[in-house]
Tab-separated table of C-alpha atoms in Angstrom:
chain	number	residue	atom	x	y	z
A	1	LEU	CA	87.261	48.596	116.857
A	2	TRP	CA	90.497	47.867	115.463
A	3	ALA	CA	92.278	50.322	117.749
A	4	GLU	CA	90.276	49.027	120.764
A	5	LYS	CA	91.167	45.454	120.123
A	6	LYS	CA	94.905	46.015	120.000
A	7	GLN	CA	94.507	48.550	122.330
A	8	ARG	CA	95.767	51.652	120.600
A	9	ALA	CA	94.453	54.884	120.900
A	10	VAL	CA	93.211	56.915	118.427
A	11	ASN	CA	93.019	60.809	119.356
A	12	GLY	CA	92.288	64.198	117.977
A	13	PHE	CA	90.277	62.967	114.928
A	14	ARG	CA	88.942	65.740	112.987
A	15	ALA	CA	86.812	64.606	109.907
A	16	TYR	CA	86.701	66.833	106.925
A	17	TYR	CA	83.032	67.316	107.478
A	18	PHE	CA	83.060	68.322	111.131
A	19	PRO	CA	83.354	70.823	112.571
A	20	SER	CA	84.988	72.271	109.784
A	21	PRO	CA	87.597	71.487	107.266
A	22	LEU	CA	91.284	71.846	108.261
A	23	ARG	CA	92.729	73.545	105.003
A	24	LEU	CA	96.485	73.429	104.442
A	25	ARG	CA	98.142	76.255	102.562
A	26	LEU	CA	100.419	74.992	100.074
A	27	VAL	CA	102.966	76.827	97.913
A	28	GLY	CA	101.498	78.781	95.024
A	29	GLY	CA	98.297	79.391	97.009
A	30	ARG	CA	96.666	75.902	96.596
A	31	THR	CA	94.958	74.165	99.584
A	32	LEU	CA	94.783	70.545	100.767
A	33	SER	CA	91.893	69.301	103.016
A	34	PRO	CA	92.309	65.508	103.993
A	35	ASP	CA	89.132	63.459	104.573
A	36	ALA	CA	90.447	63.198	108.380
A	37	VAL	CA	93.262	63.885	110.658
A	38	PHE	CA	94.186	62.008	113.791
A	39	ASP	CA	97.099	60.666	116.052
A	40	LEU	CA	97.229	56.693	115.971
A	41	ALA	CA	99.279	55.348	118.745
A	42	ARG	CA	101.735	53.139	117.793
A	43	ALA	CA	102.220	49.687	119.998
A	44	ASP	CA	104.570	51.496	122.072
A	45	GLY	CA	101.974	54.185	122.912
A	46	SER	CA	103.863	57.107	120.689
A	47	PRO	CA	101.671	59.123	118.576
A	48	VAL	CA	101.587	59.191	114.536
A	49	LEU	CA	100.079	61.990	113.249
A	50	THR	CA	98.099	60.386	110.404
A	51	ALA	CA	95.823	61.993	107.363
A	52	LEU	CA	93.163	59.583	105.607
A	53	GLU	CA	91.914	59.922	102.373
A	54	VAL	CA	88.857	57.670	101.294
A	55	CYS	CA	89.594	57.301	97.438
A	56	MET	CA	86.276	56.846	95.545
A	57	ASP	CA	87.635	56.797	91.940
A	58	ARG	CA	84.459	56.802	90.152
A	59	HIS	CA	84.788	53.725	88.046
A	60	GLY	CA	88.381	55.023	87.108
A	61	THR	CA	87.551	58.333	85.800
A	62	ASP	CA	88.918	60.338	88.828
A	63	ARG	CA	92.507	58.954	89.003
A	64	SER	CA	94.354	62.395	87.803
A	65	ARG	CA	92.456	63.816	90.694
A	66	ILE	CA	93.485	61.403	93.280
A	67	LEU	CA	97.130	61.733	92.062
A	68	ARG	CA	97.076	65.430	92.147
A	69	GLN	CA	95.902	65.014	95.839
A	70	PHE	CA	98.684	62.428	96.913
A	71	GLU	CA	101.205	65.191	95.154
A	72	SER	CA	99.640	67.750	97.388
A	73	HIS	CA	99.941	65.235	100.486
A	74	ARG	CA	104.072	64.780	99.285
A	75	GLU	CA	104.148	68.441	99.241
A	76	ALA	CA	102.770	68.627	102.948
A	77	MET	CA	104.913	66.173	104.213
A	78	GLU	CA	107.794	67.861	102.733
A	79	THR	CA	107.005	71.354	103.933
A	80	GLY	CA	105.333	70.050	107.678
A	81	ALA	CA	102.096	72.038	106.741
A	82	LEU	CA	99.848	69.662	108.591
A	83	SER	CA	102.025	69.734	111.467
A	84	GLU	CA	102.516	73.436	111.286
A	85	ALA	CA	98.659	74.051	111.117
A	86	LEU	CA	98.165	71.573	113.947
A	87	LYS	CA	101.118	73.191	115.935
A	88	LEU	CA	102.948	69.997	116.221
A	89	LYS	CA	106.530	69.226	115.778
A	90	ARG	CA	106.603	66.074	113.992
A	91	GLY	CA	105.641	64.986	110.470
A	92	ASN	CA	102.770	63.114	109.246
A	93	ARG	CA	101.930	59.936	106.811
A	94	LEU	CA	99.084	59.147	105.201
A	95	MET	CA	96.580	56.476	104.854
A	96	ALA	CA	95.066	55.919	101.565
A	97	VAL	CA	91.705	53.379	101.435
A	98	PHE	CA	90.614	52.513	98.037
A	99	GLU	CA	87.249	50.585	96.970
A	100	ASN	CA	88.828	49.438	93.833
A	101	ALA	CA	91.702	47.383	93.308
A	102	THR	CA	92.343	48.321	89.646
A	103	SER	CA	92.598	52.070	90.859
A	104	LEU	CA	95.030	51.626	93.606
A	105	ALA	CA	97.313	49.660	91.297
A	106	ALA	CA	97.100	52.293	88.813
A	107	ILE	CA	97.762	55.213	91.236
A	108	LYS	CA	100.905	53.333	92.801
A	109	GLU	CA	102.272	52.581	89.600
A	110	ARG	CA	101.951	56.380	88.494
A	111	MET	CA	103.553	57.446	91.878
A	112	SER	CA	106.219	54.966	91.685
A	113	GLY	CA	107.510	56.166	88.090
A	114	GLN	CA	107.842	60.086	89.988
A	115	PRO	CA	111.028	60.436	91.851
A	116	ALA	CA	109.602	63.070	93.869
A	117	PHE	CA	107.940	60.297	95.861
A	118	ALA	CA	110.947	57.783	96.305
A	119	SER	CA	111.808	59.313	99.758
A	120	PHE	CA	108.084	59.528	100.868
A	121	SER	CA	107.400	56.035	99.914
A	122	GLY	CA	107.140	54.787	103.611
A	123	LEU	CA	104.774	57.691	104.576
A	124	PHE	CA	102.089	56.518	101.819
A	125	LEU	CA	99.968	53.684	103.128
A	126	PHE	CA	97.367	52.125	100.838
A	127	GLY	CA	94.745	49.444	101.544
A	128	LEU	CA	91.451	48.160	100.084
A	129	LEU	CA	88.416	48.895	101.630
A	130	ASP	CA	86.994	45.297	101.662
A	131	ASP	CA	90.689	43.715	102.739
A	132	LEU	CA	90.639	46.371	105.678
A	133	ARG	CA	87.261	45.377	106.663
A	134	GLU	CA	88.170	41.957	107.177
A	135	ASP	CA	91.892	42.844	108.554
A	136	PHE	CA	92.561	46.362	109.271
A	137	ASP	CA	96.373	45.546	109.318
A	138	ALA	CA	96.303	44.999	105.525
A	139	TRP	CA	98.209	47.988	104.712
A	140	THR	CA	101.012	48.449	102.113
A	141	ASP	CA	103.677	51.126	101.653
A	142	LEU	CA	104.199	52.575	98.089
A	143	ASN	CA	106.787	49.793	97.402
A	144	GLY	CA	104.124	47.033	98.051
A	145	HIS	CA	105.927	46.131	101.825
A	146	ARG	CA	103.183	45.081	104.588
A	147	VAL	CA	103.154	48.159	107.154
A	148	ARG	CA	102.721	47.431	110.709
A	149	LEU	CA	100.261	49.953	112.312
């Protein structure tokens, strides 16, 4: 609905569950399967390769798993694993949707304390599900700055 209203294109949407998960091979044999992958057009029409994660943290008990998953996304960005898997020549960003504000704040705080995320801070976009339902432009980066899609 947002893309239609803003006259933006969402192309190549591939969800985790259909038709089959995209598995990215990472260093050490680990794999990463984003919840979804798609191209989201900027206002000028240029595509932005985007991975999506929906972070349901089970009332704060699953934050370590989410942080490990984000570490895997950072590694995939660093190595170009998503671009390589899709045979593209451009990097990607991650849009992370949280249902719980406390969990979102805790994850951002833990990520901010890790130097490995510093140069990727603008590529990790965060939003609360309820906020995004009201305003899909309510994304912030790791440093808390509003991000224009």
